[in-house]
CSV table of C-alpha atoms in Angstrom, one decimal:
chain,number,residue,atom,x,y,z
A,1,ARG,CA,-14.1,12.9,13.1
A,2,VAL,CA,-15.4,14.8,10.2
A,3,ALA,CA,-14.9,13.9,6.6
A,4,VAL,CA,-12.4,16.4,5.0
A,5,SER,CA,-13.7,18.2,2.2
A,6,PRO,CA,-13.9,22.2,1.5
A,7,ALA,CA,-17.3,22.2,2.9
A,8,GLY,CA,-16.3,19.7,5.8
A,9,LEU,CA,-13.3,21.7,6.5
A,10,ALA,CA,-15.6,24.8,6.8
A,11,ALA,CA,-18.0,22.9,9.0
A,12,ALA,CA,-15.6,21.4,11.4
A,13,GLY,CA,-13.5,24.8,11.7
A,14,VAL,CA,-10.1,23.5,10.4
A,15,VAL,CA,-7.8,26.3,9.5
A,16,ALA,CA,-4.5,25.7,8.0
A,17,ARG,CA,-1.3,26.9,9.7
A,18,GLY,CA,2.1,27.2,8.0
A,19,SER,CA,2.7,24.8,5.5
A,20,ALA,CA,1.6,21.3,6.9
A,21,ALA,CA,-0.1,21.7,10.2
A,22,ALA,CA,-3.8,22.4,10.9
A,23,ARG,CA,-5.9,23.1,14.2
A,24,ILE,CA,-9.5,21.9,14.6
A,25,ARG,CA,-11.4,24.6,16.5
A,26,LEU,CA,-14.1,22.6,18.5
A,27,ASN,CA,-17.3,24.7,18.3
A,28,ALA,CA,-21.0,23.7,18.7
A,29,ALA,CA,-21.2,23.5,14.8
A,30,ALA,CA,-18.0,21.0,14.7
A,31,VAL,CA,-19.4,18.8,17.7
A,32,ALA,CA,-22.8,18.7,16.0
A,33,ALA,CA,-21.5,17.7,12.4
A,34,ARG,CA,-21.9,14.5,11.5
A,35,PRO,CA,-20.3,12.7,8.6
A,36,VAL,CA,-22.6,11.0,5.8
A,37,ARG,CA,-21.8,8.6,3.3
A,38,ALA,CA,-22.3,10.1,-0.4
A,39,ALA,CA,-21.9,8.9,-3.9
A,40,ASN,CA,-18.4,8.5,-5.1
A,41,THR,CA,-17.3,11.6,-7.1
A,42,SER,CA,-15.9,11.3,-10.3
A,43,ARG,CA,-12.1,12.0,-10.7
A,44,THR,CA,-12.3,15.1,-12.3
A,45,THR,CA,-9.5,17.6,-12.5
A,46,SER,CA,-9.2,20.7,-10.2
A,47,PRO,CA,-7.9,24.0,-10.7
A,48,ALA,CA,-4.3,25.3,-9.9
A,49,ASN,CA,-3.6,26.9,-6.7
A,50,VAL,CA,-3.8,24.0,-4.4
A,51,GLU,CA,-1.7,23.0,-1.4
A,52,SER,CA,1.7,22.0,-1.8
A,53,SER,CA,2.3,18.1,-2.1
A,54,SER,CA,5.2,18.8,0.7
A,55,ALA,CA,2.5,19.9,3.2
A,56,ARG,CA,0.8,16.4,3.2
A,57,GLY,CA,4.0,14.8,3.7
A,58,ASP,CA,4.3,13.1,0.5
A,59,VAL,CA,6.1,9.7,0.3
A,60,ALA,CA,8.6,10.4,-2.1
A,61,GLY,CA,9.5,14.0,-0.4
A,62,PRO,CA,9.6,17.2,-2.2
A,63,ARG,CA,11.2,15.6,-5.2
A,64,ALA,CA,9.8,12.7,-7.2
A,65,ALA,CA,12.4,9.8,-7.6
A,66,PHE,CA,12.7,8.1,-10.9
A,67,LEU,CA,9.7,5.8,-11.4
A,68,SER,CA,9.3,6.9,-7.4
A,69,PRO,CA,6.9,4.1,-6.5
A,70,PHE,CA,9.8,1.9,-6.6
A,71,ALA,CA,12.0,4.2,-4.4
A,72,PRO,CA,12.2,3.8,-0.5
A,73,PRO,CA,9.4,5.8,1.0
A,74,ALA,CA,10.5,9.2,2.8
A,75,VAL,CA,7.8,11.5,4.5
A,76,THR,CA,8.5,15.0,4.7
A,77,ASP,CA,8.1,16.4,8.4
A,78,ASP,CA,7.7,20.2,7.8
A,79,GLU,CA,5.3,21.7,10.6
A,80,GLY,CA,5.5,24.9,9.3
A,81,GLY,CA,5.1,28.0,11.3
A,82,VAL,CA,2.1,28.9,13.8
A,83,SER,CA,0.7,32.6,14.1
A,84,ALA,CA,2.2,34.4,17.0
A,85,THR,CA,-1.3,34.6,18.9
A,86,LYS,CA,-1.3,30.8,19.4
A,87,GLU,CA,2.1,29.5,19.3
A,88,LYS,CA,1.8,27.4,22.2
A,89,THR,CA,1.5,24.1,20.7
A,90,LYS,CA,2.6,21.2,22.5
A,91,THR,CA,6.2,19.6,22.1
A,92,THR,CA,5.5,16.7,23.9
A,93,LYS,CA,2.4,15.2,22.0
A,94,LYS,CA,2.2,11.5,22.5
A,95,LEU,CA,1.6,9.4,19.5
A,96,ARG,CA,-1.6,7.4,20.0
A,97,LEU,CA,-3.1,4.7,18.2
A,98,ARG,CA,-6.7,2.8,18.9
A,99,ILE,CA,-7.0,-0.5,18.5
A,100,ASP,CA,-10.0,-2.7,19.6
A,101,GLU,CA,-11.4,0.6,21.3
A,102,GLN,CA,-8.4,0.9,23.4
A,103,TRP,CA,-6.0,4.0,23.1
A,104,TYR,CA,-2.2,3.2,23.1
A,105,ASP,CA,0.8,5.7,23.8
A,106,CYS,CA,3.1,4.4,21.2
A,107,THR,CA,5.5,7.7,21.7
A,108,GLY,CA,8.0,5.3,22.9
A,109,TRP,CA,7.5,2.4,20.9
A,110,ALA,CA,7.7,4.2,17.2
A,111,LYS,CA,11.5,3.9,17.1
A,112,ALA,CA,11.1,0.1,17.9
A,113,HIS,CA,8.7,-0.7,15.8
A,114,PRO,CA,9.8,-3.6,13.3
A,115,GLY,CA,8.3,-1.6,10.4
A,116,GLY,CA,9.6,1.7,11.4
A,117,SER,CA,8.4,4.6,13.0
A,118,LEU,CA,6.7,6.1,9.9
A,119,PHE,CA,3.7,3.9,9.9
A,120,ILE,CA,2.9,4.9,13.6
A,121,THR,CA,3.6,8.7,13.0
A,122,LEU,CA,1.3,8.6,9.8
A,123,MET,CA,-1.5,6.9,12.0
A,124,ASP,CA,-1.4,8.9,14.8
A,125,GLY,CA,-4.8,9.9,16.1
A,126,CYS,CA,-6.5,7.3,14.2
A,127,ASP,CA,-8.2,3.9,14.8
A,128,ALA,CA,-5.6,1.4,13.6
A,129,THR,CA,-7.6,-1.8,14.3
A,130,ASP,CA,-8.5,-3.1,10.9
A,131,VAL,CA,-4.6,-2.3,9.5
A,132,PHE,CA,-3.3,-4.2,12.7
A,133,TYR,CA,-5.0,-7.3,12.1
A,134,ALA,CA,-4.4,-7.2,8.5
A,135,LEU,CA,-0.7,-6.7,8.7
A,136,HIS,CA,0.6,-8.2,11.8
A,137,SER,CA,0.7,-11.6,13.8
A,138,TYR,CA,-1.9,-11.6,16.3
A,139,GLY,CA,-2.4,-15.6,16.8
A,140,PRO,CA,-5.0,-17.0,14.5
A,141,ASN,CA,-2.6,-16.3,11.3
A,142,GLY,CA,0.2,-18.1,12.4
A,143,ASP,CA,2.1,-16.3,15.1
A,144,ASP,CA,1.1,-13.9,18.1
A,145,THR,CA,4.4,-11.8,18.5
A,146,ALA,CA,2.8,-8.6,17.4
A,147,ALA,CA,-0.4,-9.3,19.9
A,148,ARG,CA,2.1,-10.0,22.8
A,149,ARG,CA,3.9,-6.8,22.0
A,150,LEU,CA,0.6,-4.7,21.8
A,151,ALA,CA,-0.3,-6.0,25.1
A,152,MET,CA,2.7,-4.5,26.9
A,153,LEU,CA,2.3,-1.1,25.5
A,154,PRO,CA,1.0,1.6,27.8
A,155,LYS,CA,-2.6,2.4,27.8
A,156,CYS,CA,-3.5,6.2,27.5
A,157,GLY,CA,-6.7,8.6,26.8
A,158,GLY,CA,-7.4,9.4,23.3
A,159,PRO,CA,-6.4,12.8,21.5
A,160,GLU,CA,-8.6,14.9,23.2
A,161,ASP,CA,-6.2,15.0,26.0
A,162,ASP,CA,-3.9,17.2,23.7
A,163,PHE,CA,-6.6,20.0,23.4
A,164,GLU,CA,-5.3,23.1,24.7
A,165,ASN,CA,-7.1,26.2,25.9
A,166,PHE,CA,-6.1,29.8,25.1
A,167,GLU,CA,-6.7,33.2,26.8
A,168,ASP,CA,-9.7,34.1,24.2
A,169,GLY,CA,-11.5,31.0,25.2
A,170,SER,CA,-10.9,28.9,22.0
A,171,THR,CA,-9.8,25.5,21.9
A,172,PHE,CA,-8.1,23.5,19.3
A,173,GLU,CA,-6.0,20.2,18.6
A,174,PHE,CA,-2.9,19.8,16.9
A,175,LYS,CA,-3.6,18.0,14.0
A,176,GLY,CA,-2.3,14.4,13.9
A,177,ASP,CA,-0.1,13.3,10.9
A,178,GLY,CA,-2.6,10.5,10.5
A,179,LYS,CA,-5.3,12.9,9.5
A,180,ALA,CA,-3.8,14.4,6.3
A,181,HIS,CA,-6.0,16.9,4.7
A,182,SER,CA,-6.9,17.5,1.0
A,183,PRO,CA,-5.4,20.1,-0.9
A,184,LYS,CA,-8.2,23.2,-1.1
A,185,THR,CA,-9.5,22.5,-4.9
A,186,ALA,CA,-9.1,18.8,-4.9
A,187,PRO,CA,-12.4,16.7,-5.4
A,188,HIS,CA,-13.8,15.4,-2.1
A,189,THR,CA,-12.7,11.8,-2.3
A,190,PHE,CA,-13.3,10.6,1.4
A,191,GLU,CA,-16.6,9.4,2.9
A,192,LEU,CA,-17.1,7.3,6.0
A,193,ASN,CA,-19.0,4.3,5.7
A,194,PRO,CA,-22.2,4.1,7.9
A,195,SER,CA,-20.6,1.0,9.8
A,196,THR,CA,-17.9,3.2,11.2
A,197,PRO,CA,-19.4,5.8,13.4
A,198,GLY,CA,-16.8,8.4,14.3
A,199,GLY,CA,-13.9,7.1,12.1
A,200,GLY,CA,-13.6,3.6,14.2
A,201,ALA,CA,-13.0,0.4,13.3
A,202,ASP,CA,-15.4,-1.8,11.1
A,203,LEU,CA,-17.3,-4.1,13.8
A,204,LYS,CA,-18.8,-6.0,10.9
A,205,PHE,CA,-15.5,-6.6,9.3
A,206,ALA,CA,-14.2,-7.6,12.7
A,207,ALA,CA,-17.3,-10.4,12.7
A,208,LEU,CA,-16.1,-11.5,8.8
A,209,ARG,CA,-12.4,-11.8,10.2
A,210,LYS,CA,-13.3,-14.1,13.1
A,211,LYS,CA,-15.5,-16.1,10.6
A,212,PHE,CA,-12.2,-16.8,8.3
A,213,GLU,CA,-10.0,-17.7,11.6
A,214,GLN,CA,-12.5,-20.0,12.9
A,215,GLY,CA,-12.5,-21.7,9.6
A,216,GLY,CA,-8.9,-21.9,9.4
A,217,TRP,CA,-8.5,-19.9,6.3
A,218,PHE,CA,-5.2,-18.5,7.3
A,219,ALA,CA,-3.5,-21.9,7.9
A,220,ARG,CA,-0.9,-22.9,5.6
A,221,ASP,CA,-1.5,-26.2,3.5
A,222,PRO,CA,2.0,-28.0,3.2
A,223,TRP,CA,1.0,-29.6,-0.2
A,224,LYS,CA,0.0,-26.3,-2.0
A,225,GLU,CA,2.9,-24.6,-0.6
A,226,ALA,CA,5.2,-27.5,-1.8
A,227,ALA,CA,3.5,-27.3,-5.6
A,228,VAL,CA,3.7,-23.6,-6.0
A,229,LEU,CA,7.6,-23.7,-4.6
A,230,ALA,CA,8.4,-26.6,-6.9
A,231,THR,CA,6.8,-24.8,-10.0
A,232,THR,CA,8.8,-21.7,-9.6
A,233,VAL,CA,12.3,-23.7,-9.1
A,234,GLY,CA,11.3,-25.8,-12.0
A,235,LEU,CA,11.1,-22.7,-14.2
A,236,TYR,CA,14.7,-21.5,-12.8
A,237,ALA,CA,16.2,-25.2,-13.3
A,238,LEU,CA,14.8,-25.4,-17.1
A,239,GLY,CA,16.0,-22.0,-17.8
A,240,TRP,CA,19.5,-22.6,-16.3
A,241,PHE,CA,19.8,-26.0,-18.4
A,242,LEU,CA,18.5,-24.4,-21.6
A,243,ALA,CA,20.7,-21.1,-21.3
A,244,LYS,CA,23.8,-22.1,-23.3
A,245,SER,CA,21.9,-24.1,-26.1
A,246,HIS,CA,18.4,-22.2,-26.5
A,247,PRO,CA,19.0,-18.9,-25.0
A,248,ILE,CA,15.6,-17.3,-26.2
A,249,LEU,CA,13.7,-20.3,-24.3
A,250,ALA,CA,16.0,-19.8,-21.4
A,251,THR,CA,15.3,-16.0,-21.1
A,252,LEU,CA,11.6,-16.7,-21.2
A,253,SER,CA,11.4,-19.8,-18.7
A,254,LEU,CA,13.7,-17.5,-16.2
A,255,GLY,CA,11.5,-14.7,-16.8
A,256,LEU,CA,8.5,-16.6,-16.0
A,257,GLY,CA,10.3,-17.9,-12.8
A,258,MET,CA,11.5,-14.6,-11.8
A,259,GLN,CA,7.6,-13.4,-12.0
A,260,GLN,CA,6.4,-16.2,-10.2
A,261,ALA,CA,9.3,-16.0,-7.6
A,262,GLY,CA,8.2,-12.3,-6.9
A,263,TRP,CA,4.6,-13.4,-6.2
A,264,LEU,CA,5.9,-16.1,-3.8
A,265,ALA,CA,8.6,-13.9,-2.3
A,266,HIS,CA,5.6,-11.5,-1.8
A,267,ASP,CA,3.4,-14.4,0.1
A,268,TYR,CA,6.3,-15.3,2.3
A,269,ILE,CA,6.7,-11.7,3.4
A,270,HIS,CA,2.9,-11.1,4.0
A,271,GLY,CA,2.7,-14.5,5.7
A,272,ARG,CA,3.0,-15.5,9.4
A,273,GLY,CA,4.3,-18.7,11.2
A,274,LYS,CA,7.4,-20.9,11.3
A,275,TRP,CA,7.4,-21.8,7.4
A,276,CYS,CA,7.1,-18.0,6.1
A,277,GLY,CA,9.7,-16.9,8.4
A,278,VAL,CA,12.1,-19.3,7.2
A,279,MET,CA,11.2,-18.6,3.6
A,280,ARG,CA,11.5,-15.0,4.4
A,281,ASN,CA,14.7,-14.4,2.5
A,282,PHE,CA,13.6,-16.4,-0.7
A,283,GLY,CA,13.1,-13.3,-2.6
A,284,ALA,CA,16.8,-12.3,-1.9
A,285,LEU,CA,18.0,-15.4,-3.5
A,286,ALA,CA,16.0,-16.0,-6.2
A,287,ASN,CA,15.6,-12.3,-7.3
A,288,GLY,CA,18.1,-10.1,-5.5
A,289,PHE,CA,15.0,-8.3,-3.6
A,290,SER,CA,15.6,-7.1,0.1
A,291,ALA,CA,13.0,-8.4,2.3
A,292,GLU,CA,13.5,-5.5,4.8
A,293,TRP,CA,13.2,-2.9,1.8
A,294,TRP,CA,10.3,-4.7,0.0
A,295,GLN,CA,8.4,-5.1,3.6
A,296,ASN,CA,8.4,-1.6,4.4
A,297,LYS,CA,7.7,-0.3,0.9
A,298,HIS,CA,5.0,-2.5,0.3
A,299,ASN,CA,3.3,-2.4,3.9
A,300,MET,CA,3.1,1.5,3.3
A,301,HIS,CA,1.1,0.6,0.2
A,302,HIS,CA,-1.4,-1.8,2.0
A,303,SER,CA,-1.8,0.9,5.1
A,304,PHE,CA,-2.5,3.8,2.9
A,305,THR,CA,-4.0,2.4,-0.5
A,306,ASN,CA,-4.2,5.1,-3.1
A,307,ILE,CA,-3.8,7.7,-0.5
A,308,ASP,CA,-2.1,10.8,-2.5
A,309,GLY,CA,1.3,11.5,-0.3
A,310,ARG,CA,1.4,8.1,1.5
A,311,ASP,CA,1.1,5.4,-1.1
A,312,GLY,CA,4.2,5.7,-3.5
A,313,ASP,CA,2.7,3.2,-5.9
A,314,ILE,CA,0.4,5.9,-7.4
A,315,LYS,CA,3.3,8.6,-7.4
A,316,LEU,CA,5.1,7.8,-10.7
A,317,GLU,CA,5.9,11.0,-12.0
A,318,PRO,CA,7.5,12.3,-14.1
A,319,LEU,CA,7.3,9.0,-16.2
A,320,TYR,CA,3.5,8.2,-15.5
A,321,PHE,CA,1.1,10.6,-14.6
A,322,LEU,CA,-2.2,9.1,-12.8
A,323,GLN,CA,-3.5,12.6,-11.7
A,324,ASP,CA,-4.0,16.1,-13.2
A,325,PRO,CA,-0.7,17.9,-12.1
A,326,ALA,CA,-3.1,21.0,-11.1
A,327,VAL,CA,-4.5,18.7,-8.4
A,328,THR,CA,-1.3,17.4,-7.0
A,329,ASN,CA,0.5,20.3,-7.5
A,330,ARG,CA,3.8,18.2,-8.4
A,331,ALA,CA,5.7,19.4,-11.2
A,332,ASP,CA,4.4,18.5,-14.7
A,333,ASN,CA,6.2,17.3,-17.8
A,334,PRO,CA,3.9,17.7,-20.9
A,335,ALA,CA,6.6,16.6,-23.2
A,336,MET,CA,6.8,13.2,-21.5
A,337,ARG,CA,3.2,13.0,-20.4
A,338,LYS,CA,1.7,13.3,-23.8
A,339,TRP,CA,3.4,10.1,-24.9
A,340,GLN,CA,2.9,8.2,-21.4
A,341,HIS,CA,0.3,5.7,-22.8
A,342,TRP,CA,2.4,4.8,-25.4
A,343,TYR,CA,5.7,4.1,-23.5
A,344,GLY,CA,4.1,3.2,-20.3
A,345,TYR,CA,3.7,-0.6,-20.8
A,346,PRO,CA,7.1,-1.2,-22.5
A,347,LEU,CA,8.8,0.7,-19.5
A,348,TYR,CA,7.3,-1.7,-16.9
A,349,ALA,CA,10.1,-4.2,-17.9
A,350,PHE,CA,12.4,-2.2,-15.8
A,351,THR,CA,10.7,-2.9,-12.8
A,352,TYR,CA,12.6,-5.7,-11.3
A,353,ALA,CA,16.0,-3.8,-12.6
A,354,LEU,CA,14.9,-1.1,-10.2
A,355,TRP,CA,13.7,-3.1,-7.4
A,356,ARG,CA,17.1,-5.0,-7.5
A,357,ARG,CA,18.8,-1.6,-7.5
A,358,HIS,CA,16.9,0.0,-4.3
A,359,SER,CA,17.4,-3.5,-2.6
A,360,VAL,CA,21.2,-3.2,-2.6
A,361,ALA,CA,21.3,0.6,-1.6
A,362,SER,CA,18.8,-0.5,1.3
A,363,ALA,CA,20.8,-3.5,2.3
A,364,TRP,CA,24.2,-1.7,2.2
A,365,ALA,CA,22.6,1.5,4.0
A,366,ARG,CA,21.7,-0.8,6.9
A,367,LYS,CA,24.8,-2.5,6.9
A,368,ASP,CA,22.7,-5.7,6.9
A,369,LYS,CA,25.4,-8.5,6.5
A,370,GLY,CA,23.2,-11.3,6.2
A,371,GLU,CA,21.1,-9.8,3.5
A,372,LEU,CA,24.1,-8.7,1.7
A,373,ALA,CA,25.6,-12.2,1.5
A,374,LEU,CA,22.3,-13.6,0.1
A,375,LEU,CA,22.1,-10.7,-2.6
A,376,ALA,CA,25.7,-11.6,-3.4
A,377,VAL,CA,25.1,-15.3,-3.7
A,378,HIS,CA,22.3,-14.6,-6.3
A,379,TYR,CA,24.4,-12.2,-8.2
A,380,VAL,CA,27.3,-14.9,-8.5
A,381,TRP,CA,24.6,-17.4,-9.9
A,382,LEU,CA,23.1,-14.8,-12.2
A,383,PHE,CA,26.3,-13.4,-13.7
A,384,GLY,CA,28.4,-16.2,-13.1
A,385,CYS,CA,26.4,-19.1,-14.2
A,386,LEU,CA,24.3,-17.6,-17.2
A,387,PRO,CA,25.1,-15.8,-20.2
A,388,LEU,CA,25.1,-12.3,-20.0
A,389,GLY,CA,22.3,-11.7,-22.6
A,390,VAL,CA,20.0,-14.3,-20.6
A,391,ALA,CA,20.6,-13.0,-17.3
A,392,LEU,CA,19.6,-9.3,-18.3
A,393,GLY,CA,16.7,-10.4,-20.7
A,394,SER,CA,15.3,-12.5,-18.0
A,395,ILE,CA,15.2,-9.4,-15.8
A,396,LEU,CA,13.6,-7.6,-18.3
A,397,VAL,CA,10.9,-10.4,-18.8
A,398,GLY,CA,10.2,-10.7,-15.1
A,399,GLY,CA,10.0,-7.3,-14.4
A,400,PHE,CA,7.6,-6.6,-17.5
A,401,LEU,CA,5.1,-9.3,-16.5
A,402,VAL,CA,5.1,-8.0,-12.7
A,403,GLY,CA,5.1,-4.5,-13.6
A,404,ALA,CA,2.2,-4.5,-15.8
A,405,LEU,CA,0.0,-6.4,-13.5
A,406,VAL,CA,1.1,-5.2,-10.1
A,407,THR,CA,-0.3,-1.9,-10.3
A,408,ALA,CA,-3.1,-2.4,-12.7
A,409,THR,CA,-5.8,-3.2,-10.1
A,410,HIS,CA,-5.3,0.0,-8.3
A,411,GLN,CA,-4.2,2.9,-10.6
A,412,THR,CA,-7.2,3.6,-12.1
A,413,GLU,CA,-9.4,3.5,-9.0
A,414,GLU,CA,-10.3,6.0,-6.8
A,415,ILE,CA,-7.2,8.2,-5.4
A,416,MET,CA,-7.9,9.9,-2.0
A,417,PHE,CA,-6.3,12.6,-0.2
A,418,GLU,CA,-7.4,11.7,3.3
A,419,GLN,CA,-6.3,9.0,5.7
A,420,ASN,CA,-8.4,8.8,8.8
A,421,GLY,CA,-8.0,5.1,9.9
A,422,GLN,CA,-10.9,3.9,7.6
A,423,PHE,CA,-9.0,0.7,6.5
A,424,VAL,CA,-11.7,-1.3,5.1
A,425,ASP,CA,-13.6,1.5,3.2
A,426,ILE,CA,-10.1,2.3,1.5
A,427,GLN,CA,-9.4,-1.0,0.3
A,428,PHE,CA,-12.8,-1.3,-1.5
A,429,ARG,CA,-12.6,2.2,-3.1
A,430,SER,CA,-9.2,1.7,-4.2
A,431,THR,CA,-8.8,-1.8,-5.6
A,432,ARG,CA,-10.5,-3.7,-8.3
A,433,GLU,CA,-10.0,-7.6,-8.9
A,434,ALA,CA,-9.6,-9.3,-12.1
A,435,ASP,CA,-12.1,-11.9,-13.4
A,436,VAL,CA,-9.1,-14.8,-14.9
A,437,LYS,CA,-9.2,-18.3,-14.9
A,438,GLY,CA,-6.4,-21.3,-16.0
A,439,LEU,CA,-3.2,-20.2,-17.1
A,440,GLU,CA,-4.0,-16.4,-17.2
A,441,ALA,CA,-4.7,-16.7,-13.4
A,442,TRP,CA,-1.5,-18.5,-12.8
A,443,LEU,CA,0.2,-15.6,-14.7
A,444,TRP,CA,-1.6,-13.2,-12.4
A,445,GLY,CA,-0.1,-14.8,-9.5
A,446,GLY,CA,-2.7,-13.9,-6.8
A,447,MET,CA,-2.9,-10.2,-8.1
A,448,ASP,CA,-6.1,-11.0,-9.6
A,449,THR,CA,-7.9,-11.3,-6.2
A,450,GLN,CA,-6.2,-8.3,-5.1
A,451,LEU,CA,-9.0,-6.9,-2.8
A,452,VAL,CA,-9.2,-10.2,-0.7
A,453,HIS,CA,-5.5,-10.1,-0.4
A,454,HIS,CA,-5.9,-6.3,0.8
A,455,LEU,CA,-8.3,-7.3,3.2
A,456,PHE,CA,-6.7,-10.3,4.8
A,457,PRO,CA,-2.9,-10.0,3.6
A,458,THR,CA,-1.7,-12.9,5.7
A,459,MET,CA,-4.2,-15.3,4.1
A,460,PRO,CA,-2.5,-17.7,1.8
A,461,ARG,CA,-3.3,-16.8,-1.7
A,462,TYR,CA,-4.6,-20.2,-2.7
A,463,ARG,CA,-7.5,-19.6,-0.5
A,464,HIS,CA,-8.3,-16.3,-2.2
A,465,ARG,CA,-10.6,-17.6,-4.9
A,466,ALA,CA,-12.9,-19.5,-2.6
A,467,ALA,CA,-12.8,-16.4,0.0
A,468,ARG,CA,-14.1,-14.0,-2.9
A,469,PRO,CA,-17.7,-15.2,-2.8
A,470,VAL,CA,-17.8,-14.9,1.0
A,471,ILE,CA,-16.4,-11.1,0.8
A,472,GLN,CA,-18.6,-10.4,-2.2
A,473,GLU,CA,-21.9,-11.7,0.0
A,474,TRP,CA,-20.5,-9.6,2.8
A,475,ALA,CA,-19.9,-6.4,0.9
A,476,ARG,CA,-23.4,-6.7,-1.1
A,477,GLU,CA,-25.1,-6.8,2.7
A,478,PHE,CA,-23.3,-3.9,3.9
A,479,GLY,CA,-23.1,-1.5,1.0
A,480,TYR,CA,-19.7,-2.0,-0.2
A,481,ASP,CA,-18.8,-1.8,-4.1
A,482,PHE,CA,-16.8,-5.1,-4.9
A,483,ARG,CA,-15.5,-4.1,-8.0
A,484,ILE,CA,-14.4,-6.7,-10.6
A,485,SER,CA,-13.6,-7.0,-14.3
A,486,THR,CA,-11.8,-9.0,-17.1
A,487,SER,CA,-8.0,-8.6,-17.3
A,488,GLY,CA,-8.7,-7.1,-21.0
A,489,GLU,CA,-10.8,-4.4,-19.2
A,490,ILE,CA,-8.4,-3.7,-16.5
A,491,LEU,CA,-5.4,-3.2,-19.0
A,492,SER,CA,-7.6,-1.4,-21.4
A,493,LYS,CA,-9.0,0.9,-18.6
A,494,ASN,CA,-5.3,1.5,-17.5
A,495,TRP,CA,-4.2,2.6,-20.8
A,496,ASN,CA,-7.5,4.8,-21.3
A,497,HIS,CA,-6.7,6.5,-18.2
A,498,LEU,CA,-3.0,7.4,-19.2
A,499,SER,CA,-4.3,8.2,-22.4
A,500,GLU,CA,-6.8,10.9,-20.9
A,501,LEU,CA,-3.9,12.4,-18.8
A,502,ALA,CA,-1.6,12.3,-21.5
A,503,HIS,CA,-3.9,15.1,-23.5
A,504,ILE,CA,-5.4,17.3,-20.6
């Protein structure tokens, strides 16, 4: 695998075909080329005249949805045309993933995949070892369902089986969806870590994961689980009790409860084992969130963190511009963009309102009667048992407290344009942790240990702080940049970033 950049494309013989496809011409130079790790490049802007966003299969499709990171992901699939001289591209190409150095044919499994076929399609041709163990049940994290299903998949050869020879003697491969290429003038943003030769899984990281497994770090502590649940339920009970006599206090209590319920529902969706399975729909009852919609949306973010065109959490246009429109080639809105640093944070108050809207739409579209019934119970309580002002106000308070924090540790970090299966490297380059304590740490709800969480999503959040120094030491040993700042520095960094892009 070759690092994708203008120079890398030339060295590897990559030639764009149509609107979304590319072929890799295998010649002596490409075979001899070896990717090297370089210093991180600055996030400077690039000139216009870049490849269209739809050509990279953008998450929100050709048109950005309103506050699009909260919209259901939908990847475009426009293969474009192929030149007449080489129009014999295969139509029966397999979807292949490599896990633990074994290639699996996922063509038939893709549609049956509980997380949808999109993830498998986008990871086609990549090593998915680290992302598989991060997000799936494989035994030590409480359940082994995914590992058993994986063992049943047919094994196959690697992507080289799809190579074709043509009359002129050339050989090329249809470019897998998982290996998206950069806009031609975008800054080079993807380098391989020395511990992942050829784009494979990080073997040193596998050893770290094994260390946590053997130490019982993925096990759930019943007392800690009960404590965090009781705190959240207590805030709801207090707010309900005060709703008619002290509406402002009730709104604040319920808003805090909704924020904490959001973090808790997030934990249950990531977690594995019987307890998390029982509590999977807690978010539907507490906050009106669809577990199915949230899981699929959020796992896209975890699998393709800060990958432009894959991670919807960094595609916020037209309300927020995290990149120069000249780089993304997405529609600009200068009239709004110049004010985004002023209205940005207040607008986060609508986060929960939008999540609720998409949750209902998702459950309705899927005709999920069980989830619709849970959502109905929630709304009967919300609007039937609470004054309207308290109900609406608590949604805004909870939404603001979550929205202002949930993306803060990602959106000013490196935004990349390639996905090549380098899961561990991507997490370190796209994520910053918050150095917080006490009440501030409680408000962050585990988002302060965001990098630990992204590396080990199924680990309970109350173990993250103890895991942090272990991972920091590992990162120092193997050359990764573990980024951590105070919450004030992170929020200031976000405001300054929006301000800089407002004035380009």
